[in-house]
XYZ file of C-alpha atoms in Angstrom:
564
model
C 89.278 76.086 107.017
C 86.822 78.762 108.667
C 88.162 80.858 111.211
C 85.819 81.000 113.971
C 87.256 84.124 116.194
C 85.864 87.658 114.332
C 88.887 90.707 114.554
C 86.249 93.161 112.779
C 82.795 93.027 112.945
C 80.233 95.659 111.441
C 76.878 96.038 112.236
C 74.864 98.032 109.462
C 77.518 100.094 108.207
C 76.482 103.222 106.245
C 78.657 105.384 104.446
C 77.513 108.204 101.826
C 79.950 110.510 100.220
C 79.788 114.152 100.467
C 77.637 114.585 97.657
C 75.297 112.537 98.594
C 76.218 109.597 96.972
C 75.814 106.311 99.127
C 78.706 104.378 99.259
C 78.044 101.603 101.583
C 74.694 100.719 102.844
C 73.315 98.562 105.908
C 76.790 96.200 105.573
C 76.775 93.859 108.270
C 79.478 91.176 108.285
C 82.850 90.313 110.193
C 86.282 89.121 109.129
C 88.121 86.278 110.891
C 91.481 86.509 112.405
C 93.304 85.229 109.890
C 94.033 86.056 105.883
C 90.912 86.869 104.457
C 90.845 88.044 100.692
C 88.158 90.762 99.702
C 86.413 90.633 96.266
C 83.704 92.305 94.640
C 83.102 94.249 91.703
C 84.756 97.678 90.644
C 82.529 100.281 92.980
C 81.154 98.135 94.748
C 83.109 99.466 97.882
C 85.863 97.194 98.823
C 88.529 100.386 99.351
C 86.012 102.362 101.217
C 85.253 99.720 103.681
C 88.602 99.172 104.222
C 89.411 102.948 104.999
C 86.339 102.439 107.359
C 87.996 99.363 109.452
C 91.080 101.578 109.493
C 89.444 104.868 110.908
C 90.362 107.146 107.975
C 86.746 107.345 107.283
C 83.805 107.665 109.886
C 80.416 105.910 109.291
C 77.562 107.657 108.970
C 75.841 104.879 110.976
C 76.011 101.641 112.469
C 78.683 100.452 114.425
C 81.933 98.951 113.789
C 84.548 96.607 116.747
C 87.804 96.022 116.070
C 89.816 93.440 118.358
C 92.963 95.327 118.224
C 94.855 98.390 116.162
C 95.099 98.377 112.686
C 97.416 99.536 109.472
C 95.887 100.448 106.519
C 99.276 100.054 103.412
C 99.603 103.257 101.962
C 98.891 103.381 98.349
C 100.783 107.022 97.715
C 104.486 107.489 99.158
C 106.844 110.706 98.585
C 109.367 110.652 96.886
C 111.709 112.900 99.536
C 110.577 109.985 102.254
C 113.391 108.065 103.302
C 112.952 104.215 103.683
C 113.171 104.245 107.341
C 110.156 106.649 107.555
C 107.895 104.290 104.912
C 109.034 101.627 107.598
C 108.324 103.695 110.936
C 111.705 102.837 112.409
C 113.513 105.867 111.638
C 112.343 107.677 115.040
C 113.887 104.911 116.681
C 117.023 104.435 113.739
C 117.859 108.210 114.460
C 118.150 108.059 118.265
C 120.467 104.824 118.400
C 122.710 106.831 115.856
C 122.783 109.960 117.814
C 123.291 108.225 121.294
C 126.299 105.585 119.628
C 127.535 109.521 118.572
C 127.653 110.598 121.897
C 124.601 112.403 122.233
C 123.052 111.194 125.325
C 119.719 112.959 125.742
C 117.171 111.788 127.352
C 114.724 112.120 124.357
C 116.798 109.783 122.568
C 116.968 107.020 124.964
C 113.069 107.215 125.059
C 112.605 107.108 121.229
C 114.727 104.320 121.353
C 113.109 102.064 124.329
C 113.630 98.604 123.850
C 114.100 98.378 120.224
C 117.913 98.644 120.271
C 118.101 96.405 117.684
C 115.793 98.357 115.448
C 118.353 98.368 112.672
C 119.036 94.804 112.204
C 115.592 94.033 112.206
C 114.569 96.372 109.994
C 117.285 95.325 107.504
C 116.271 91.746 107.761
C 112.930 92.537 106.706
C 113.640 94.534 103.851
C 116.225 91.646 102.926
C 113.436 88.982 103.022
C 111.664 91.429 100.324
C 114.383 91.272 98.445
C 115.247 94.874 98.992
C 118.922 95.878 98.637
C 121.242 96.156 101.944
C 121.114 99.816 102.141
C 117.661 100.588 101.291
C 116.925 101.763 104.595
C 118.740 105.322 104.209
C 117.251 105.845 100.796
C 114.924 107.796 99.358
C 112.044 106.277 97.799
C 112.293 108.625 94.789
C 115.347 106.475 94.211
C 113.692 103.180 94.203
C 111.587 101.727 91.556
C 107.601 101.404 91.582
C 107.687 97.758 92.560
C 110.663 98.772 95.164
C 108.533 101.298 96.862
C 105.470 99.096 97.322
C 107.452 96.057 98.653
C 108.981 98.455 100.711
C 105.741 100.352 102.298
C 104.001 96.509 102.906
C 107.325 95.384 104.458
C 106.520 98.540 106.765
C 103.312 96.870 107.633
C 104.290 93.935 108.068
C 107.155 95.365 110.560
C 104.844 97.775 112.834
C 103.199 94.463 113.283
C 99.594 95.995 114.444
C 97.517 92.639 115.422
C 94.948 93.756 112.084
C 96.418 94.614 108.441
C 94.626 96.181 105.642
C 96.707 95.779 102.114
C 94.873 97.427 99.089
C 95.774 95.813 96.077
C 99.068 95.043 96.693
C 100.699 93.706 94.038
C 99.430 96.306 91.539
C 102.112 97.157 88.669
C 104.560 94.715 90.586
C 106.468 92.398 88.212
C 106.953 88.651 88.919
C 109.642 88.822 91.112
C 107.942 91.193 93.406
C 104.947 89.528 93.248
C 106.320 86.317 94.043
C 108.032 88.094 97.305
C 104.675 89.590 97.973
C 103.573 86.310 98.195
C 106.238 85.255 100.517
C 105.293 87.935 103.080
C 101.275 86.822 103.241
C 102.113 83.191 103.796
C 103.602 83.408 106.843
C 102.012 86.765 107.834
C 100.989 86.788 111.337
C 97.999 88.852 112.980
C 94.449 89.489 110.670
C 95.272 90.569 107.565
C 92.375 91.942 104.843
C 93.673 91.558 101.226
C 91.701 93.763 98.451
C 92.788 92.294 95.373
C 91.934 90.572 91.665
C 95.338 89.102 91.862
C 93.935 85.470 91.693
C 97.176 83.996 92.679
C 97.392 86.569 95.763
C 93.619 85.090 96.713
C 94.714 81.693 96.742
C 96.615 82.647 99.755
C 94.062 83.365 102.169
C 92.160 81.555 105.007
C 88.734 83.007 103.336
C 87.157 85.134 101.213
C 84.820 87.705 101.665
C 82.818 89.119 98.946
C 80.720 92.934 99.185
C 78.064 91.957 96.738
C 75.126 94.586 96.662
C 75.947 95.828 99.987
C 76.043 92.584 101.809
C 79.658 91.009 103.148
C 78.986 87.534 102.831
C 82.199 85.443 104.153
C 83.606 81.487 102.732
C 85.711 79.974 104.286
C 88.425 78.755 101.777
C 90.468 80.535 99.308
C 89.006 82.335 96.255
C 88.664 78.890 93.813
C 86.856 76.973 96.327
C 84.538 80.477 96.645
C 84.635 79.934 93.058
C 83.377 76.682 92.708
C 80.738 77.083 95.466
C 79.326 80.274 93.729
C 78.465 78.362 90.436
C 77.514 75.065 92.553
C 74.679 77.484 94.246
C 73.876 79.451 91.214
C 73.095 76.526 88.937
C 70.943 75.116 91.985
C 69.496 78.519 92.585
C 68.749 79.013 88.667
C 67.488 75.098 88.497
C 64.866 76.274 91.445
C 63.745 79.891 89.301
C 63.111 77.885 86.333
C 60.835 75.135 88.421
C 58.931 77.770 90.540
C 58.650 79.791 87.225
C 57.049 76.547 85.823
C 54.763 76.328 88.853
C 54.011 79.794 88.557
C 52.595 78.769 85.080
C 50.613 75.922 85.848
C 49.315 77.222 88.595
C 47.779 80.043 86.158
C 46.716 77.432 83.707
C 44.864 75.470 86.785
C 43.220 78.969 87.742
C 42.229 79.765 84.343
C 40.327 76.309 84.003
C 38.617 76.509 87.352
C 37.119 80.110 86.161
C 35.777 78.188 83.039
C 34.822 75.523 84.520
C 32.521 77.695 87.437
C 31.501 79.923 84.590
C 29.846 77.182 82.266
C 28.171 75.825 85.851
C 26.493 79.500 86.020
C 25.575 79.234 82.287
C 23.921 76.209 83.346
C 22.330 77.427 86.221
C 20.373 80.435 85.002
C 19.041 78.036 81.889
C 17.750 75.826 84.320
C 16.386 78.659 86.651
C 14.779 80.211 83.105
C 13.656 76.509 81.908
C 12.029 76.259 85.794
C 13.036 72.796 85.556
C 12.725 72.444 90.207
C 11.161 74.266 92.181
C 12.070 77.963 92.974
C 13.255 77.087 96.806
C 14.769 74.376 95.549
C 16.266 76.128 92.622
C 17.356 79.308 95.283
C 19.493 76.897 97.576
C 21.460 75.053 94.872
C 22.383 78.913 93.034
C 23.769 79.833 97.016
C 25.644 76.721 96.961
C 27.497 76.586 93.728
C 28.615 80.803 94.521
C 29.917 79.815 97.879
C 31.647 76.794 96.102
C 32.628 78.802 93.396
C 34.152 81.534 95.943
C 35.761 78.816 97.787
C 36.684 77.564 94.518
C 38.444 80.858 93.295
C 40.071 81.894 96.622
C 41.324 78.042 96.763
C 43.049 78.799 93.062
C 44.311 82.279 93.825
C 46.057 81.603 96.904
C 48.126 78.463 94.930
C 49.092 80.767 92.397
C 50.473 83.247 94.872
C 52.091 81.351 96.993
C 53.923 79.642 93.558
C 54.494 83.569 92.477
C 55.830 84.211 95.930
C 58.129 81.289 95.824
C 59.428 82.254 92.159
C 59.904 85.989 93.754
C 62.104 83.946 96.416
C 64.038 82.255 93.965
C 64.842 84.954 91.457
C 66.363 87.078 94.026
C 68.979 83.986 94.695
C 69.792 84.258 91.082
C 72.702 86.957 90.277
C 71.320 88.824 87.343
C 75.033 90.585 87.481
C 75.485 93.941 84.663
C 78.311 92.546 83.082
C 80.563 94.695 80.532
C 79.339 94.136 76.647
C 82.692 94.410 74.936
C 82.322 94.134 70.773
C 85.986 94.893 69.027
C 85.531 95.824 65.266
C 86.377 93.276 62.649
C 89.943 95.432 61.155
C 90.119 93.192 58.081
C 93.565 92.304 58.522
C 94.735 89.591 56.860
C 96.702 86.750 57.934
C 100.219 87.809 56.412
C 99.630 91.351 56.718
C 102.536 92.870 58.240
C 101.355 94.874 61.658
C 104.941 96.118 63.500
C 108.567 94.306 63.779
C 110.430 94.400 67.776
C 114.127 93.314 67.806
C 117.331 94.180 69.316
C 120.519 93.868 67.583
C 120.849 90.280 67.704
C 117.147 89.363 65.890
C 113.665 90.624 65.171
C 110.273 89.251 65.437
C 107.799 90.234 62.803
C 104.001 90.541 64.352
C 101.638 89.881 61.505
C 98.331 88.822 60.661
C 95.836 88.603 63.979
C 98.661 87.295 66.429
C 98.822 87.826 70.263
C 102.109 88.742 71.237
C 102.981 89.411 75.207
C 106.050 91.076 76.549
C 107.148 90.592 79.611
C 110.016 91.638 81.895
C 110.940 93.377 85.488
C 109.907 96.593 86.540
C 111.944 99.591 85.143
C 112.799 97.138 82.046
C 111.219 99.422 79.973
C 108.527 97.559 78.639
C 106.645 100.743 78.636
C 108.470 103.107 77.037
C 109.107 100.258 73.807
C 105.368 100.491 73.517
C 105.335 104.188 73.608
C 107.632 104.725 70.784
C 105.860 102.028 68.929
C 103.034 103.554 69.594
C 104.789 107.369 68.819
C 106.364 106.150 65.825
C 102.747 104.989 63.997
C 101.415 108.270 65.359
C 104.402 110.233 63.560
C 104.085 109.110 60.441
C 100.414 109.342 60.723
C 100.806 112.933 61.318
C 103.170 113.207 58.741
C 100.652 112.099 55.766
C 98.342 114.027 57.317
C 99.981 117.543 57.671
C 100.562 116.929 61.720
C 97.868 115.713 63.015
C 97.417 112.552 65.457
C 96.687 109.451 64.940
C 93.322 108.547 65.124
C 93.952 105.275 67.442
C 92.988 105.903 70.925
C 95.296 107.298 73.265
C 97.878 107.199 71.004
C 100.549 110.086 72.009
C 102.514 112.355 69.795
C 105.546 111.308 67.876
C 108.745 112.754 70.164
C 106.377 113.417 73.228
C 106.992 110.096 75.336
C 106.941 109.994 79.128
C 108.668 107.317 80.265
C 107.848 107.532 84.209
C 105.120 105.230 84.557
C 104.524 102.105 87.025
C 106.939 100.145 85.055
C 109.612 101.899 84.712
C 112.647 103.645 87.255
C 111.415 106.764 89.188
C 113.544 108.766 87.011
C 113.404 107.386 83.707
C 116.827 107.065 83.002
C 117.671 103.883 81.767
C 118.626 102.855 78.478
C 117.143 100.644 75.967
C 119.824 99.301 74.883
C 119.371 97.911 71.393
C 116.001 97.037 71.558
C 113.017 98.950 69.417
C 110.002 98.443 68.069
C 108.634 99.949 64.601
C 105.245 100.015 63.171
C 103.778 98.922 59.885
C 100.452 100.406 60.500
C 99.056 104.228 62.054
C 95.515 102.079 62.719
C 97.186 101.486 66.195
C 94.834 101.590 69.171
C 96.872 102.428 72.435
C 95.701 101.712 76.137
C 98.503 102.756 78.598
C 97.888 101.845 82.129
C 98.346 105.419 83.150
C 94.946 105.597 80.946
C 96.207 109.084 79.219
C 94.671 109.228 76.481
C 91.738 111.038 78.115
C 90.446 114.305 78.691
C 90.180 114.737 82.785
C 88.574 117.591 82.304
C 85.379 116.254 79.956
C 83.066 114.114 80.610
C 82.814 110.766 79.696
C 80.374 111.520 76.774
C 82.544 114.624 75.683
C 85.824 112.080 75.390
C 83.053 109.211 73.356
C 82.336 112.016 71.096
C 85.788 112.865 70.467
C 86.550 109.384 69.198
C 83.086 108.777 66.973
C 82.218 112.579 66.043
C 79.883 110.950 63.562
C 77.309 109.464 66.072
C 74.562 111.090 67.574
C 74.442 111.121 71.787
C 71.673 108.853 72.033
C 73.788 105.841 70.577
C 76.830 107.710 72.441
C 74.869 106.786 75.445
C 73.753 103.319 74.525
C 77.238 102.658 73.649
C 78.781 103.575 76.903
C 75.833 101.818 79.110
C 76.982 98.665 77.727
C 80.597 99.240 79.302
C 78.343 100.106 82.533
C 78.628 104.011 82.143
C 74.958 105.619 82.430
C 73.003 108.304 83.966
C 75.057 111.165 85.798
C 78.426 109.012 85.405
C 78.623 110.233 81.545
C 78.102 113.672 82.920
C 81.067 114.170 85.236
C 84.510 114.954 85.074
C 86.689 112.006 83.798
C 89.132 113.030 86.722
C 85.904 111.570 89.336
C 86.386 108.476 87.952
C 87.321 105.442 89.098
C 90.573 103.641 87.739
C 88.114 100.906 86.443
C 85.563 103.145 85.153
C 88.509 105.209 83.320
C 89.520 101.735 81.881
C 86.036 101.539 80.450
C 85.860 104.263 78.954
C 89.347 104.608 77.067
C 88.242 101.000 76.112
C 84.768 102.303 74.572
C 86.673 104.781 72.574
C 89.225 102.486 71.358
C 86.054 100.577 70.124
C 84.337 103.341 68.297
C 87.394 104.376 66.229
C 86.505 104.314 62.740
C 88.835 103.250 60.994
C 88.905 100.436 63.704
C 92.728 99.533 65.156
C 94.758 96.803 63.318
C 97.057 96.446 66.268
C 95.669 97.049 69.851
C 98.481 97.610 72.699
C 98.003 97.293 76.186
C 99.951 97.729 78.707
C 98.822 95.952 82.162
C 94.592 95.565 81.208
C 94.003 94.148 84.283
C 95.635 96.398 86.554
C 92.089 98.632 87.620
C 89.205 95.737 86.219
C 87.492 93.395 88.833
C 87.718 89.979 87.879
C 84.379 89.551 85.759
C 85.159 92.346 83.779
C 88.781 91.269 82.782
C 86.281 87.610 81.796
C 85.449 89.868 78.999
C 87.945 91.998 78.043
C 89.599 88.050 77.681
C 86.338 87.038 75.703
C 86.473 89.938 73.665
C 90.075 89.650 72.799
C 90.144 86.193 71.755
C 87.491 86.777 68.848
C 89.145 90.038 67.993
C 90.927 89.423 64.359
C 93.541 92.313 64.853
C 96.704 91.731 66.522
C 97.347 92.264 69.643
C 100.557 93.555 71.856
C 100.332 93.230 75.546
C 102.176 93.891 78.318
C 101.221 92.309 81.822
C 102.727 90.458 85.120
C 99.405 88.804 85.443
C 100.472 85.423 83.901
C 96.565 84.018 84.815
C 95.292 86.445 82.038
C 98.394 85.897 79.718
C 97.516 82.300 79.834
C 93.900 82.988 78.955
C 94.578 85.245 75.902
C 97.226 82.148 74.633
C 99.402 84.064 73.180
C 101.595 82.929 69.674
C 105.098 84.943 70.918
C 106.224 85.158 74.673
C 108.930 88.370 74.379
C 110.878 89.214 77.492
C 112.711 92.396 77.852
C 116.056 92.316 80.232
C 118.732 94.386 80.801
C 117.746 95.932 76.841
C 117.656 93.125 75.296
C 114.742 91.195 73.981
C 114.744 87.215 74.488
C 111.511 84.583 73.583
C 110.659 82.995 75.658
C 108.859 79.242 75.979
């Protein structure tokens, strides 16, 4: 239900980056004190508000009231950290260590204040997270991806500020996590702003508040109902365009008439006045009554038809006329018992063939990634093999024996083992989107990386092609490193597109991760009329169960197990 009592409130927010580019204009809104979930498209300046409500960054203008503190979750952690210090207890954890040592310093005893019991509580809450006992004197380097972000929101949740900020949260977290994530919000107490396109995370919240086109417009009800009342009003507001544009129309028509109608009155008045058919006074006062009728007449017909082009102005601008991401994947001509790549483990073997969806799924530091790399590694090799060492051509396909396996999904370190599972391909046409995105050049540009991939197309349709994935003007110029993760997604995705020969087996490992929630509509869209095969790895079970895919693989303690 709406939450009437406002924790932040902005009052035309502007924010422009250094060079000049405006982030944030005029935003005027406020956020109830509750669990509100934050949407909006990829750039559209969700993550930059949010550093705004948490003081990182200063407005150029307007004004911005917070009822209380606030903790912004940290999206970047070190490694040499200990657990205590992610949590902000080990000031406190330190002192009642020293002083039960016998070090009775004053300086202790006032680090410590009240919380005496800073211990137990903190190892409660990192036990409700699911965190292990003695995670609190650990490094973070020694705890997985998924480990370290429970841990870091746990920290929020502990300092307990009266207003929380969490940044998409559950980012590269596997189901478990998530599912603990989702513990923590439901009985979170205090405001606390959720950036996220974690549709099962939105569900969660009190409301929803979208940054559409620099306006914060807030529902109150969880991201379906927002949902559903977004499509109620757009088919309303498109129902109204099409009537005023109708209006518009015959209003036009009605004008058009009226103008013949007056002029074939004239015609008929100066052939009477030659014909002298009345007298000349007579004659006079009837030509100065039909033009001030006729002006009456004509100012009478404009005014209708702009007030009904006024009205259709009104209703146009309620109808979204959103860019949305044109995604066309090339027809590979595989056919349907063509043999694409086999994963097994020493007990059995699944055979992907033909244009089947397979997903794999399994806990972070599984190794989920690293089977797809050496998939992926092993096409490339042999690739490079017929070809006297060179790379595959599949997009950000790596080189056979050069696989980094310290990525979101797996341990800090690396070092786990496999076991007996592996994965080996029947095809080099393999095209390869890891969710580190490396198969870009940082240090090109955008069009420089396009050209790469499709040397054989001029930069005009270079261009063309990378407007449709909503990369134009000075974007295709800069760096790939100034990039956004969504816009990097884009890209990698427009040259997985443009190889020629086109990919009989696309992998990728967690899509979804940077896209906002329109965009992964069509990478979905796109997918499902793709006739390759596709491998996929993802925790987001919402898009799994869009793409309905034929084999459900989960990989476990090495081993490889179907699941469903």
């Amino acid at each position: 239900m709406p939450i009437s009592t406002s924790a932040v409130t902005l009052d035309r927010i502007t924010f422009t980056w250094p060079d000049g580019t405006p982030a944030l204009t005029d935003v005027t809104g406020a956020f109830g004190a509750g669990r509100t979930g934050l949407i909006g498209r990829n750039g559209s300046g969700k993550s930059t508000l949010l550093a705004l409500i948490a003081g990182t960054q200063t407005p150029a203008s307007g004004t911005l009231v917070r009822t209380g503190t606030v903790d912004l979750l940290r999206q970047r952690l070190d490694a040499t950290e200990r657990v205590a210090d992610v949590l902000g207890v080990s000031g406190a954890l330190d002192a009642v260590r020293a002083i039960a040592a016998g070090d009775v310093d004053q300086r202790h005893f006032d680090a410590v204040g009240d919380d005496w019991d800073v211990k137990a509580r903190a190892t409660a809450a990192l036990a409700q997270a699911g965190l292990p006992h003695d995670a609190l004197d650990r490094h973070v380097g020694d705890l997985s991806g998924g480990e370290a972000m429970l841990a870091a929101i746990v920290g929020v949740r502990l300092r307990a500020h009266p207003i929380a900020l969490l940044d998409e949260p559950t980012n590269n977290l596997d189901r478990d996590a998530r599912a603990r994530v989702y513990d923590l919000v439901r009985t979170w107490r205090g405001t606390l702003i959720v950036v996220s396109h974690d549709t099962q995370l939105l569900e969660l919240m009190d409301e929803t508040a979208e940054l559409y086109a620099n306006t914060l417009a807030t529902f109150g009800g969880p991201y379906s109902a927002w949902r559903e009342a977004l499509e109620t009003e757009q088919a309303a507001a498109r129902q109204a365009e099409s009537a005023a544009r109708q209006l518009v129309r015959r209003e036009k028509r009605d004008r058009i008439h009226q103008e013949q109608v007056l002029a074939t009155r004239a015609a008929m008045g100066r052939k009477a006045a030659i014909e002298k058919r009345e007298p000349k006074i007579i004659m006079g006062g009837k030509k100065r009554a039909a033009q001030v009728s006729a002006g009456r007449l004509r100012v009478e017909a404009s005014g209708k038809e702009a007030s009904a082009r006024a009205a259709l102005d009104v209703a146009e601008r309620r109808v979204r006329d959103d860019e949305s991401v044109h995604i066309d994947l090339p027809d590979p001509g595989v056919a349907a018992g063509r043999r694409i790549a086999t994963i097994g483990d020493d007990e059995r073997s699944w055979v992907i063939q033909g244009p089947e969806r397979v997903a794999l799924i399994g806990p972070n530091g599984a190794g989920k990634t690293t089977l797809l790399e050496r998939l992926v590694a092993g096409a490339a090799g042999a690739a490079g093999a017929a070809a006297a060492g060179g790379e595959s051509p599949a997009s950000g396909v790596p080189k056979a024996g050069r696989i980094d396996s310290s990525g979101p999904d797996d341990t800090p370190t690396g070092r786990f083992s496999l076991l007996s599972a592996r994965a080996e391909a029947h095809t080099d046409r393999i095209g390869y989107l890891s969710q580190r995105v490396d198969g870009l050049d940082d240090g090109a540009s955008p069009l420089e990386n396009l050209r790469r991939a499709a040397p054989g197309i001029g930069d005009v349709e270079l261009r063309n092609r990378l407007a449709r994935f909503l990369l134009r003007g000075d974007t295709v110029l800069r760096p790939v490193r100034a990039l956004s993760g969504g816009e990097r997604f884009r890209l990698a995705l427009a040259c997985l597109v443009m190889a020629d020969p086109p990919p009989q087996l696309l992998v990728l490992d967690e899509p979804t991760n940077n896209l906002d929630l329109d965009t992964v509509d069509q990478v979905v869209e796109a997918l499902a009329a793709y006739r390759g095969a596709v491998l996929v790895v993802s925790h987001d079970d919402g898009f799994l169960r869009r793409i309905v895919p034929d084999l459900v693989l989960e990989l476990r303690d090495g081993a490889l197990t179907e699941v469903g």
